[in-house]
mmCIF file with all atom_site columns, C-alpha atoms in Angstrom:
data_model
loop_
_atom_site.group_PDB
_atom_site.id
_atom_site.type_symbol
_atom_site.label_atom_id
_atom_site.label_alt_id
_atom_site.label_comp_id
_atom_site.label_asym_id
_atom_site.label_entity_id
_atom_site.label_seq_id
_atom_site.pdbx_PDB_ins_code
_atom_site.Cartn_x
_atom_site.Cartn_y
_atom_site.Cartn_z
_atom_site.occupancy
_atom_site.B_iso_or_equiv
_atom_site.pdbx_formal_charge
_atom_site.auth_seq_id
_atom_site.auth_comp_id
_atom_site.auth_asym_id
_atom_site.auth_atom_id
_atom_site.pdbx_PDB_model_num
ATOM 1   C CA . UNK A 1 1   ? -61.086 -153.503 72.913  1.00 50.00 ? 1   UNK A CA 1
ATOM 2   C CA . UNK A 1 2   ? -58.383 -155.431 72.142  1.00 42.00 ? 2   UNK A CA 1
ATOM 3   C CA . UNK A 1 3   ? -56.560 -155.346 75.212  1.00 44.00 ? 3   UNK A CA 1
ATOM 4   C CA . UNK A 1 4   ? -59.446 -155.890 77.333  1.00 40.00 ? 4   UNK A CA 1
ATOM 5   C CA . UNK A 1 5   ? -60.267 -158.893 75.956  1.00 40.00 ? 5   UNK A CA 1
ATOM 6   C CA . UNK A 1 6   ? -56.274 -159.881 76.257  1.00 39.00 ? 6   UNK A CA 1
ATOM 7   C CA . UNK A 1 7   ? -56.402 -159.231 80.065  1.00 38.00 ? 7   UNK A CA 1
ATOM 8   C CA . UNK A 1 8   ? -59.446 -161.123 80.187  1.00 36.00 ? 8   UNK A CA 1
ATOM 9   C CA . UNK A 1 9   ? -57.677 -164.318 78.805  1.00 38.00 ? 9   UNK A CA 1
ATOM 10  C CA . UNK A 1 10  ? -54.949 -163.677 80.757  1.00 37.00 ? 10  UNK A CA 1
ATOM 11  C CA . UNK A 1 11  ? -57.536 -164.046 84.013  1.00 38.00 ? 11  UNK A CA 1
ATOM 12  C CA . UNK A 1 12  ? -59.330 -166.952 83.082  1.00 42.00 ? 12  UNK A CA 1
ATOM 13  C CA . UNK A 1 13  ? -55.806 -168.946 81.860  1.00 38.00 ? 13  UNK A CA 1
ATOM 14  C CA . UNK A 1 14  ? -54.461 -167.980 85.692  1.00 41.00 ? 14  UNK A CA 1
ATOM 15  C CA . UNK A 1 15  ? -57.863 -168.864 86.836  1.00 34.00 ? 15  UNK A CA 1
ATOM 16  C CA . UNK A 1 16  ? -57.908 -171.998 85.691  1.00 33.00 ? 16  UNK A CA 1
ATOM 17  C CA . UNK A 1 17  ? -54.535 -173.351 86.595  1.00 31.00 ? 17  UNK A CA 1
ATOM 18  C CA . UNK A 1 18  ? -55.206 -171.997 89.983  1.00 33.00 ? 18  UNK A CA 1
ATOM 19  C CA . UNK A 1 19  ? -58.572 -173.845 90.656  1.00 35.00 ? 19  UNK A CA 1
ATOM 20  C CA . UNK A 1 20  ? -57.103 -177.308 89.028  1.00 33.00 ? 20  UNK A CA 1
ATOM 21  C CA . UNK A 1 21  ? -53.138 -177.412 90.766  1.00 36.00 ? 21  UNK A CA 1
ATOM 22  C CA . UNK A 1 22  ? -53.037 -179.683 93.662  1.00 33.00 ? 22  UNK A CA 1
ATOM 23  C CA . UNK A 1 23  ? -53.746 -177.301 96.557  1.00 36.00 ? 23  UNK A CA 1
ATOM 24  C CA . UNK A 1 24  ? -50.640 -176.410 98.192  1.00 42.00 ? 24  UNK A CA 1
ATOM 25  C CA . UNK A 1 25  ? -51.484 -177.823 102.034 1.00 46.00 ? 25  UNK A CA 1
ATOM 26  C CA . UNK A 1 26  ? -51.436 -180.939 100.373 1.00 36.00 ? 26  UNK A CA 1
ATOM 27  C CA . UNK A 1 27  ? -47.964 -180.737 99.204  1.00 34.00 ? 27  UNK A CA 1
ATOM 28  C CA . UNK A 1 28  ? -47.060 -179.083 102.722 1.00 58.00 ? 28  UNK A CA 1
ATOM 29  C CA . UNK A 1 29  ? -48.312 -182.314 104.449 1.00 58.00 ? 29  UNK A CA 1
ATOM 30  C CA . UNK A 1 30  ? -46.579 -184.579 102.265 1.00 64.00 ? 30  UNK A CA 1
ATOM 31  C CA . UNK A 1 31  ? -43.473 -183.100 102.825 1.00 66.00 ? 31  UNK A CA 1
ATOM 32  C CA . UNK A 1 32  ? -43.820 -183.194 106.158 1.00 60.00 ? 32  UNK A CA 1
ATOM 33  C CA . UNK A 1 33  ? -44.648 -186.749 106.765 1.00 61.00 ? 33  UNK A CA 1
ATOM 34  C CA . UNK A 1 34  ? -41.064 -187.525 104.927 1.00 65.00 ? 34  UNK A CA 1
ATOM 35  C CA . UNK A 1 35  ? -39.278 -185.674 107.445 1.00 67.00 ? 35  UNK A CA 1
ATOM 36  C CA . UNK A 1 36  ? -41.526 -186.323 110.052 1.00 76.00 ? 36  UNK A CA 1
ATOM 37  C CA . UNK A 1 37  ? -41.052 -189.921 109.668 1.00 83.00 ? 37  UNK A CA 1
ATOM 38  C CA . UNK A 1 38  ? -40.055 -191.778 113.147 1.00 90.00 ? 38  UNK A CA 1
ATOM 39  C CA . UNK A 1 39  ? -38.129 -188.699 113.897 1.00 95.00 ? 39  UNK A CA 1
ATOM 40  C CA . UNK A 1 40  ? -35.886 -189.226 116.297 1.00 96.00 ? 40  UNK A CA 1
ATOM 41  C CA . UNK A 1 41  ? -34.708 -186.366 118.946 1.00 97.00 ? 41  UNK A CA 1
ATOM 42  C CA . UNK A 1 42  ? -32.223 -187.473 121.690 1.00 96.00 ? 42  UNK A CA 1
ATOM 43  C CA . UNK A 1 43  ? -31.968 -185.931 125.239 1.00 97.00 ? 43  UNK A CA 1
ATOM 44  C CA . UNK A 1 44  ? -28.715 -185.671 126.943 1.00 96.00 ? 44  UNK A CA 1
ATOM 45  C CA . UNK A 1 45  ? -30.281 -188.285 129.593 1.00 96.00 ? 45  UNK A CA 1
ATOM 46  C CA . UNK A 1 46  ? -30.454 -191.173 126.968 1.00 96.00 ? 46  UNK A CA 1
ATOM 47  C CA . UNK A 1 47  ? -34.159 -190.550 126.625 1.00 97.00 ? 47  UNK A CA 1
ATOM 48  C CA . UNK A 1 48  ? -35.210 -190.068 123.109 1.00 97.00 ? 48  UNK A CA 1
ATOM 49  C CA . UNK A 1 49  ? -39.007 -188.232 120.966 1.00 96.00 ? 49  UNK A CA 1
ATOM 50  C CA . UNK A 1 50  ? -40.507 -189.721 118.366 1.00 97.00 ? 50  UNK A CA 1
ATOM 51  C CA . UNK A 1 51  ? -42.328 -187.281 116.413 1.00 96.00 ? 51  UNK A CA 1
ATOM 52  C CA . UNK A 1 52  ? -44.348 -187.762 113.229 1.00 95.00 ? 52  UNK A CA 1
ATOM 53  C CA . UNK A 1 53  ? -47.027 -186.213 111.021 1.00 91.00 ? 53  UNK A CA 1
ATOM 54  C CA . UNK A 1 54  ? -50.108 -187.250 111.531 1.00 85.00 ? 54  UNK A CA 1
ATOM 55  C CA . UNK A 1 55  ? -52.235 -187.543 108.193 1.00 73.00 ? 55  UNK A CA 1
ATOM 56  C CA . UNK A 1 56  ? -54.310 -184.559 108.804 1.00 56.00 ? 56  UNK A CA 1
ATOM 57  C CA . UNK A 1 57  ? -55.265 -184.349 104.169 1.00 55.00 ? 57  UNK A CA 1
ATOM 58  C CA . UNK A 1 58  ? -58.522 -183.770 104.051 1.00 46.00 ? 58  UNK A CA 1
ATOM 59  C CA . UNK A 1 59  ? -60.461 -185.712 101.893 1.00 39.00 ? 59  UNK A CA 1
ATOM 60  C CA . UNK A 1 60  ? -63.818 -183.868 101.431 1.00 40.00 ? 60  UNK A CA 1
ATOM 61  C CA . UNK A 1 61  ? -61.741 -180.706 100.634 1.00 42.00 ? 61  UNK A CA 1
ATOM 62  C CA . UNK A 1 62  ? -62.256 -179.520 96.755  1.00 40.00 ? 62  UNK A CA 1
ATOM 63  C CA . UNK A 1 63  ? -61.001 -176.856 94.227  1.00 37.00 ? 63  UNK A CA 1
ATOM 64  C CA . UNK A 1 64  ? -63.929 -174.427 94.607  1.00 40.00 ? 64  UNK A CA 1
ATOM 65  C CA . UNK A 1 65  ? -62.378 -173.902 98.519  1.00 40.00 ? 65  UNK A CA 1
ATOM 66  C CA . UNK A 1 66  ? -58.327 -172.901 97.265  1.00 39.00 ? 66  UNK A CA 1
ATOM 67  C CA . UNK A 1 67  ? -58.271 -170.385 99.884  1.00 42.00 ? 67  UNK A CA 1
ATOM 68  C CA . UNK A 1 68  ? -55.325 -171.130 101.965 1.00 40.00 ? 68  UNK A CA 1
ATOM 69  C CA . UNK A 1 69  ? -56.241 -172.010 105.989 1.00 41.00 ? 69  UNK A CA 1
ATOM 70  C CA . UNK A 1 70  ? -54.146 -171.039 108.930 1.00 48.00 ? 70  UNK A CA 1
ATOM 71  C CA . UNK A 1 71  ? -53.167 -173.897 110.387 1.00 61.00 ? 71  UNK A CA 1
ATOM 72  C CA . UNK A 1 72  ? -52.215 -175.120 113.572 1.00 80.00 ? 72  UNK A CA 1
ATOM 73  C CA . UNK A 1 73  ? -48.616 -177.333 112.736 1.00 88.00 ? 73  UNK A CA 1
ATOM 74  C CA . UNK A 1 74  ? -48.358 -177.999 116.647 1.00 94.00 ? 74  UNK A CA 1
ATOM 75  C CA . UNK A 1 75  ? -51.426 -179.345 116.236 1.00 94.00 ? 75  UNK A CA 1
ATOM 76  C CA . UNK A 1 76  ? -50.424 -182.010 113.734 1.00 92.00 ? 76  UNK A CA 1
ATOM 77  C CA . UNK A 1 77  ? -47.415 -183.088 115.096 1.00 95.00 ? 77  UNK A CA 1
ATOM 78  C CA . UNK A 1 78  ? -47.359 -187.018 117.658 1.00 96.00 ? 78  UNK A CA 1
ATOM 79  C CA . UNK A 1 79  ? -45.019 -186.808 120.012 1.00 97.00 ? 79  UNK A CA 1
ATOM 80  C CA . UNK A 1 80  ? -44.315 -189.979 121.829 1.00 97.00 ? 80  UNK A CA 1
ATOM 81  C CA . UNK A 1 81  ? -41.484 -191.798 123.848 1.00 97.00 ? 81  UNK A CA 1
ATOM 82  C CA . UNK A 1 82  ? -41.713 -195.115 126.015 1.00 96.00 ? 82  UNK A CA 1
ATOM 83  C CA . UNK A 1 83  ? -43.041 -193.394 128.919 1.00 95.00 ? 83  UNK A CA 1
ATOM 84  C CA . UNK A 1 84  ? -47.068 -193.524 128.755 1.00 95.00 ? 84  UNK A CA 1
ATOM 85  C CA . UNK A 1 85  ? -47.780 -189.719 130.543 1.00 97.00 ? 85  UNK A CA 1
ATOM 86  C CA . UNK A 1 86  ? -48.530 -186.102 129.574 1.00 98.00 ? 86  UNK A CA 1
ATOM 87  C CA . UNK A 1 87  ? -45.744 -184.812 127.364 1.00 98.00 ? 87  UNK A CA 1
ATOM 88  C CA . UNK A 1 88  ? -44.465 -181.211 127.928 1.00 98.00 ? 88  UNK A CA 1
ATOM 89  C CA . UNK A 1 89  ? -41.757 -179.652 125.144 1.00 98.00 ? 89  UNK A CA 1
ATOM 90  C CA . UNK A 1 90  ? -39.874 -176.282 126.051 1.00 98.00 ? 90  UNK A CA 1
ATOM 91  C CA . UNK A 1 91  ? -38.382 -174.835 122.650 1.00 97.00 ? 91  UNK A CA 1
ATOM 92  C CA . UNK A 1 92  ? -35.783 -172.084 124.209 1.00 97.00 ? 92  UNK A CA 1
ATOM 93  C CA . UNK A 1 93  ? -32.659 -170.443 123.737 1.00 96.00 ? 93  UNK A CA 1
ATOM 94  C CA . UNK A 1 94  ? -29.563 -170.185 126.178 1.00 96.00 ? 94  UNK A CA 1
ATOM 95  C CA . UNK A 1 95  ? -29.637 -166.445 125.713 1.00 95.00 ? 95  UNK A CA 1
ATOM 96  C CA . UNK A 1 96  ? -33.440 -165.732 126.227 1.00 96.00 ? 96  UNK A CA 1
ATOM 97  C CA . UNK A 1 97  ? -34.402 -164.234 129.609 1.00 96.00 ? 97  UNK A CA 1
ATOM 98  C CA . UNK A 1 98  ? -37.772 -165.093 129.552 1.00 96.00 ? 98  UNK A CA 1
ATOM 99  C CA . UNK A 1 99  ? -37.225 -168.833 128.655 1.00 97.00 ? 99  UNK A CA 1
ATOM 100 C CA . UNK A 1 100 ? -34.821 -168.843 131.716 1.00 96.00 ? 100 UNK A CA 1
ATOM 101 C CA . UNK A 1 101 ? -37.029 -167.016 134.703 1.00 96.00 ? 101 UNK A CA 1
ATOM 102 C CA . UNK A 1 102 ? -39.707 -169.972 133.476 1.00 97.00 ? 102 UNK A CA 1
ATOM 103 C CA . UNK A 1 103 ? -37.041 -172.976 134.304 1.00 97.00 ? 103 UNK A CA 1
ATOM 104 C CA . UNK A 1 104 ? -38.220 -172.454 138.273 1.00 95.00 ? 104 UNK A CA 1
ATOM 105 C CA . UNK A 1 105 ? -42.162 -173.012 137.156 1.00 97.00 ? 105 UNK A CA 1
ATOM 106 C CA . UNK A 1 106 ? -41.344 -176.037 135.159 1.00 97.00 ? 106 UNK A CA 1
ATOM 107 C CA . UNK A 1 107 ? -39.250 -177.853 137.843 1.00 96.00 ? 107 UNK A CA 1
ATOM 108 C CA . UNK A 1 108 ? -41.917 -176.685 140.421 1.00 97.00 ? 108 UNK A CA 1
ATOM 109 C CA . UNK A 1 109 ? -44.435 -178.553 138.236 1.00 98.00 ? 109 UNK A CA 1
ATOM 110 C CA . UNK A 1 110 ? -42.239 -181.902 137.563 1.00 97.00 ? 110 UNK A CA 1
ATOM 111 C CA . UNK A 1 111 ? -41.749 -182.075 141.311 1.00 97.00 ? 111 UNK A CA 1
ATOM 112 C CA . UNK A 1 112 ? -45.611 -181.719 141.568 1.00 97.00 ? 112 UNK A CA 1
ATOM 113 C CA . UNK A 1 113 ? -47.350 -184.173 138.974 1.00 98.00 ? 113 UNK A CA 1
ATOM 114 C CA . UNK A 1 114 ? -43.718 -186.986 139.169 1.00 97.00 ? 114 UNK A CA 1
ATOM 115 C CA . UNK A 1 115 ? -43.959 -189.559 136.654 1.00 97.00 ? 115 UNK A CA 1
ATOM 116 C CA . UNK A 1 116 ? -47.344 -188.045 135.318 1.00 98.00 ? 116 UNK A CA 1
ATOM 117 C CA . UNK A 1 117 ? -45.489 -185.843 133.312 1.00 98.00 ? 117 UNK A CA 1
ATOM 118 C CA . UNK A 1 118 ? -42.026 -185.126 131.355 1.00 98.00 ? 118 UNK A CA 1
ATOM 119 C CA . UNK A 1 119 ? -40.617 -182.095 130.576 1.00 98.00 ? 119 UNK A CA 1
ATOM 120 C CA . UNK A 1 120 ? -38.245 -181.819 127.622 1.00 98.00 ? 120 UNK A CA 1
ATOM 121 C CA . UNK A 1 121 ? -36.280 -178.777 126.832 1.00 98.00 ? 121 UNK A CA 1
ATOM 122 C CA . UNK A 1 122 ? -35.355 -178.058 123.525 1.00 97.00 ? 122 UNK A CA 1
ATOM 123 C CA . UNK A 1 123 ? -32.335 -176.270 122.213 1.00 97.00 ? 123 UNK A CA 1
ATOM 124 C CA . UNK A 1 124 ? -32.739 -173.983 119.412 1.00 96.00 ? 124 UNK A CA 1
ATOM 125 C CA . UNK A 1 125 ? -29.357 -171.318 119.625 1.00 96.00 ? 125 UNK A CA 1
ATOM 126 C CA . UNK A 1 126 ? -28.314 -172.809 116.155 1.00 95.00 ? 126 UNK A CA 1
ATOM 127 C CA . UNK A 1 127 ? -31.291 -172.674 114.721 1.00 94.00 ? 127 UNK A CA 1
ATOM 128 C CA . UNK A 1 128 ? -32.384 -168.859 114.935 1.00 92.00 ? 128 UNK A CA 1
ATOM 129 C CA . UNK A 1 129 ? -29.222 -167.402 114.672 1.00 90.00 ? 129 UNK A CA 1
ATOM 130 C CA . UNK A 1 130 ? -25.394 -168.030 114.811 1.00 87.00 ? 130 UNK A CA 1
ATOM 131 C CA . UNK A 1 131 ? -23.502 -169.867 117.439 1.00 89.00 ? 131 UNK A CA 1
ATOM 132 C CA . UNK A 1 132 ? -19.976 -170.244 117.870 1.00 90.00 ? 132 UNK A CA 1
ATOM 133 C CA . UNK A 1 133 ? -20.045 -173.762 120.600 1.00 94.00 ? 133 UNK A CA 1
ATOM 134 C CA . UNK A 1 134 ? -23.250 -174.633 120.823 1.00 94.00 ? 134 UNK A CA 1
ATOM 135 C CA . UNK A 1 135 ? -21.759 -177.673 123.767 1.00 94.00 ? 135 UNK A CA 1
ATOM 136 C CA . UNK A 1 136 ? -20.328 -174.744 125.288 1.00 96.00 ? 136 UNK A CA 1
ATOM 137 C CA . UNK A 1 137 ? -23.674 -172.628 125.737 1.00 95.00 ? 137 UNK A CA 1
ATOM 138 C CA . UNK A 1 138 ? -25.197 -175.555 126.514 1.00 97.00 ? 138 UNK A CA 1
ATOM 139 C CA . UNK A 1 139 ? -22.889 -176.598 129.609 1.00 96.00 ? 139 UNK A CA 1
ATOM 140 C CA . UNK A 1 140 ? -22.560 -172.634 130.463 1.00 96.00 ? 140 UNK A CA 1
ATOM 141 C CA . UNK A 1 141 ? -26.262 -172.451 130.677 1.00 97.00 ? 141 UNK A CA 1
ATOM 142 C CA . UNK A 1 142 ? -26.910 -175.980 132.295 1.00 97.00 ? 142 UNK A CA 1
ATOM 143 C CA . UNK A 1 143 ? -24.271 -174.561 134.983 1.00 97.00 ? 143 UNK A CA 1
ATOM 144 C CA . UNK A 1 144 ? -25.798 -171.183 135.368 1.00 96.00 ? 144 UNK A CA 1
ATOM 145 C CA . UNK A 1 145 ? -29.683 -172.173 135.795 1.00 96.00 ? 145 UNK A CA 1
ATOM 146 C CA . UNK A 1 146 ? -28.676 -175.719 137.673 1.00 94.00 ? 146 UNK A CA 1
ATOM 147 C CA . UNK A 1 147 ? -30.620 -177.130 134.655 1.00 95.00 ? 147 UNK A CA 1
ATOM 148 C CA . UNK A 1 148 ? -31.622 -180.753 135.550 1.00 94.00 ? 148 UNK A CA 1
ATOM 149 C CA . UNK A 1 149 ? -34.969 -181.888 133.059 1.00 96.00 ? 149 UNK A CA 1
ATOM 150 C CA . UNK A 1 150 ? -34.364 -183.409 130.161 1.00 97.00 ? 150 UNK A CA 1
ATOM 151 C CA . UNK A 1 151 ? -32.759 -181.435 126.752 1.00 97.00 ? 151 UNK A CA 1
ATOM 152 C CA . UNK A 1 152 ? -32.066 -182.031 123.390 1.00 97.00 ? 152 UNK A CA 1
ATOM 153 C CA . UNK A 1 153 ? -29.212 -179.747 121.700 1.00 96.00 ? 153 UNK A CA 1
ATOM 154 C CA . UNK A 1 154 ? -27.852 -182.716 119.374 1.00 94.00 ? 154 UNK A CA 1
ATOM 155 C CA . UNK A 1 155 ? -29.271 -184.058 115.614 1.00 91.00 ? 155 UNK A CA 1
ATOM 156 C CA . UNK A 1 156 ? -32.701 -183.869 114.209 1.00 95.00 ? 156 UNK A CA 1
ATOM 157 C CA . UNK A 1 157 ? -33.560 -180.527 115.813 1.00 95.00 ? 157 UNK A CA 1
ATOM 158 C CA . UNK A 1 158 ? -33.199 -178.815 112.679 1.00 94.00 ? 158 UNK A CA 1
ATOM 159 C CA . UNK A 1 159 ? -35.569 -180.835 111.139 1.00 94.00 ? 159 UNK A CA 1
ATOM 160 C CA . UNK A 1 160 ? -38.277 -180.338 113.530 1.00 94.00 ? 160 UNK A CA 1
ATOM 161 C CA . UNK A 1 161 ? -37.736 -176.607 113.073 1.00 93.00 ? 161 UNK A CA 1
ATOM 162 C CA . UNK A 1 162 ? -38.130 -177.414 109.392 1.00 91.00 ? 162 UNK A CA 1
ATOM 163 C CA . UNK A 1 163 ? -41.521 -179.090 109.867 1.00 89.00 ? 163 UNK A CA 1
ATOM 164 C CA . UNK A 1 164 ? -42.443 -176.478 112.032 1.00 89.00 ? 164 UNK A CA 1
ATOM 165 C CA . UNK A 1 165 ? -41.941 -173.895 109.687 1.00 86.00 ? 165 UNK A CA 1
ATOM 166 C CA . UNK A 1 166 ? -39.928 -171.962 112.387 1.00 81.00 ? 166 UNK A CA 1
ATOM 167 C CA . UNK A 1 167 ? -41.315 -170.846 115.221 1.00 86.00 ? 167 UNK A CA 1
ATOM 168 C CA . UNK A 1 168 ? -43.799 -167.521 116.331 1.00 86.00 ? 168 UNK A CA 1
ATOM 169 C CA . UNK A 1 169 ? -41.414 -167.222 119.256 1.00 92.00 ? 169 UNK A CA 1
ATOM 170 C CA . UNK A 1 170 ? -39.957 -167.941 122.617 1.00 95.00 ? 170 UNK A CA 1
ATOM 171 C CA . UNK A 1 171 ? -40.274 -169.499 125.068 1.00 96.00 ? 171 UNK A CA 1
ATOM 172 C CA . UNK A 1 172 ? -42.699 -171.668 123.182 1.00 97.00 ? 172 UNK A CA 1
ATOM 173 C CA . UNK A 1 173 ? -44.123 -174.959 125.240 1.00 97.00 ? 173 UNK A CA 1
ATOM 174 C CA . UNK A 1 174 ? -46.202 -177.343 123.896 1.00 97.00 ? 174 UNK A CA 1
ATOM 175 C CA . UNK A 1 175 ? -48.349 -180.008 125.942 1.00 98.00 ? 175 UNK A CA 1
ATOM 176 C CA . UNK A 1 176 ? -48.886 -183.829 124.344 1.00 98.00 ? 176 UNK A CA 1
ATOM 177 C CA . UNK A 1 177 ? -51.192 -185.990 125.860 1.00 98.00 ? 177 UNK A CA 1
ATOM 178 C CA . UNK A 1 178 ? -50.360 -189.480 126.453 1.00 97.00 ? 178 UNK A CA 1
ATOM 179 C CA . UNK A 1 179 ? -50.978 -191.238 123.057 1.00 96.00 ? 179 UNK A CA 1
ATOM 180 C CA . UNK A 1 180 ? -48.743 -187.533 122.120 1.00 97.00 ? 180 UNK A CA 1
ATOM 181 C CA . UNK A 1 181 ? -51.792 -185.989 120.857 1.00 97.00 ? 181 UNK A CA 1
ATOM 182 C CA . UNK A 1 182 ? -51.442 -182.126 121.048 1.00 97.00 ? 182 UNK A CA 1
ATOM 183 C CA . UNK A 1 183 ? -53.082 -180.733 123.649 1.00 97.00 ? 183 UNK A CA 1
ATOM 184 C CA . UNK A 1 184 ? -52.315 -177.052 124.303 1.00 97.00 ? 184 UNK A CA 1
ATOM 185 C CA . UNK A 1 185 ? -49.343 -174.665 123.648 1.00 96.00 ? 185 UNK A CA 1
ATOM 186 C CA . UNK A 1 186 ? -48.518 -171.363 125.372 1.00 96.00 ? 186 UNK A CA 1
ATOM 187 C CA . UNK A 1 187 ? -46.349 -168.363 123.777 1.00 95.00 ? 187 UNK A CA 1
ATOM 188 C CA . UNK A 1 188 ? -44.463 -166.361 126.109 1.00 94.00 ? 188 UNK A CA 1
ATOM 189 C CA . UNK A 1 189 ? -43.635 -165.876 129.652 1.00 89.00 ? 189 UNK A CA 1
ATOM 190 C CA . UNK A 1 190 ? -46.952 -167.546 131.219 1.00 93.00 ? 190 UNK A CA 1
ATOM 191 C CA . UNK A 1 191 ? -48.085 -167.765 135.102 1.00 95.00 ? 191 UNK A CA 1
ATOM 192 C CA . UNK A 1 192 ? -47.166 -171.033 136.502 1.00 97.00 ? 192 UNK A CA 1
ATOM 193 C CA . UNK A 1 193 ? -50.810 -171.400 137.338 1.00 97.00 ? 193 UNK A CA 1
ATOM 194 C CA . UNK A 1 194 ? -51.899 -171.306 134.158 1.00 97.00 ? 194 UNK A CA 1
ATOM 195 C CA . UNK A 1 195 ? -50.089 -174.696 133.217 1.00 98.00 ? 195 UNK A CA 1
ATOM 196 C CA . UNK A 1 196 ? -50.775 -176.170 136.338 1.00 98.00 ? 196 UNK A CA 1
ATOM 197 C CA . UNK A 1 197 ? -54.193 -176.083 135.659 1.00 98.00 ? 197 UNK A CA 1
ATOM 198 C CA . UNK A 1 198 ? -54.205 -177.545 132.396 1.00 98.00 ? 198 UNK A CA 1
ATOM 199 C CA . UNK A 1 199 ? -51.567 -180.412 133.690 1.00 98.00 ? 199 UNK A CA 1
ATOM 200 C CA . UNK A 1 200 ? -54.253 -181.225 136.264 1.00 98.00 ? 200 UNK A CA 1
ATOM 201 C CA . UNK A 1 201 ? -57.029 -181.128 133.516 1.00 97.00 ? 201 UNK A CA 1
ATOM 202 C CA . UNK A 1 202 ? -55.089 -183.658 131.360 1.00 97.00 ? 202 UNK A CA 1
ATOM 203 C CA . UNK A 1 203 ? -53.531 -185.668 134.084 1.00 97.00 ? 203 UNK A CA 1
ATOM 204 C CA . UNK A 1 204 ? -57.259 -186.258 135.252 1.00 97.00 ? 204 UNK A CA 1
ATOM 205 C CA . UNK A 1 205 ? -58.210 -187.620 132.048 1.00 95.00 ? 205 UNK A CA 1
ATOM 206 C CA . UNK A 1 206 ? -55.260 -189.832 131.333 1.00 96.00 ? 206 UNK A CA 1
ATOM 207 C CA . UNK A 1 207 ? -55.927 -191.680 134.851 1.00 94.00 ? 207 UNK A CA 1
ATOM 208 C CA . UNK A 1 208 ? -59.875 -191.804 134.136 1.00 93.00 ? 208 UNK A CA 1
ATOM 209 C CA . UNK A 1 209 ? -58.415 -194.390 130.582 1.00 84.00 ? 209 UNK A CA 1
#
């Protein structure tokens, strides 16, 4: 009897610290607004991303709801620079096959929509495993693929990554509207079609402001 009213103790004491700490997405978001402050992410063109955290806290959340939601971080990212159009980011690697056969859909579509849009690869060798010259797989693979948008292999990557939590995989591209709202993202090898639809779809919208 004894040790079932212990363990019973035990479960309301855990209980109640549980239902009364601050709830953990909380912290999360904080901690991502300080790195996610004004961010700064330079392409090798001289253009640069800002990215921040928007202040997605919820404020009619309470402690009876401490399940923990899957969220969307993507989703609560701004991504602006000084051009006003739809922004496009391509997280890849240098060694990933997949991220390179999509590098012929992407131009395709920058020749296609101009100045409506901006495509900005992003570099992340370093970040998901060892590299020996990053500069050098860089200029290998800029050489190779005859690599001409926009890309970012320099500082601040790694804390984007950190925001992000890491990434669910490669190629990853992510579409931000013209105030850099999040838009859409796609996983994976996708048909060029696919994107081209969803340009159009935003495009539309951002001339109808």
């Amino acid at each position: 009897m004894k040790k079932v009213i212990l363990v019973v103790m035990i479960l309301g004491i855990g209980l109640f610290f549980s239902a009364c700490e601050k709830p953990k997405e909380t912290l999360e978001t904080t901690q991502k607004q300080e790195i996610l402050d004004n961010l700064g992410i330079l392409m090798n063109n001289g253009e640069k991303l800002i990215v921040n955290q928007k202040n997605t806290q919820d404020k009619t959340q309470n402690f009876k709801n401490i399940e923990p939601k899957k969220v969307n971080v993507l989703r609560d990212l701004l991504v602006t620079t000084n051009k006003k159009n739809i922004k496009m980011l391509f997280f890849f690697t240098t060694w990933c096959e997949p991220c390179i056969a999509i590098l012929a859909h992407l131009e395709n579509l920058q020749k296609q929509f101009g100045e409506e849009i901006s495509i900005y690869g992003i570099a992340i060798d370093d970040l998901v495993g060892e590299v020996e010259n990053l500069q050098q797989s860089i200029e290998v693979f800029i050489q190779e693929n005859q690599y001409l948008l926009p890309l970012a292999y320099g500082e601040n990557r790694d804390k984007l990554f950190e925001a992000l939590e890491g990434i669910e995989g490669i190629p990853l591209i992510v579409l931000y509207d013209e105030k850099g709202e999040y838009i859409i993202h796609y996983l994976g090898a996708i048909p060029e079609e696919m994107m081209e639809f969803d340009l159009s779809q935003s495009v539309a919208k951002m001339r109808a402001k």
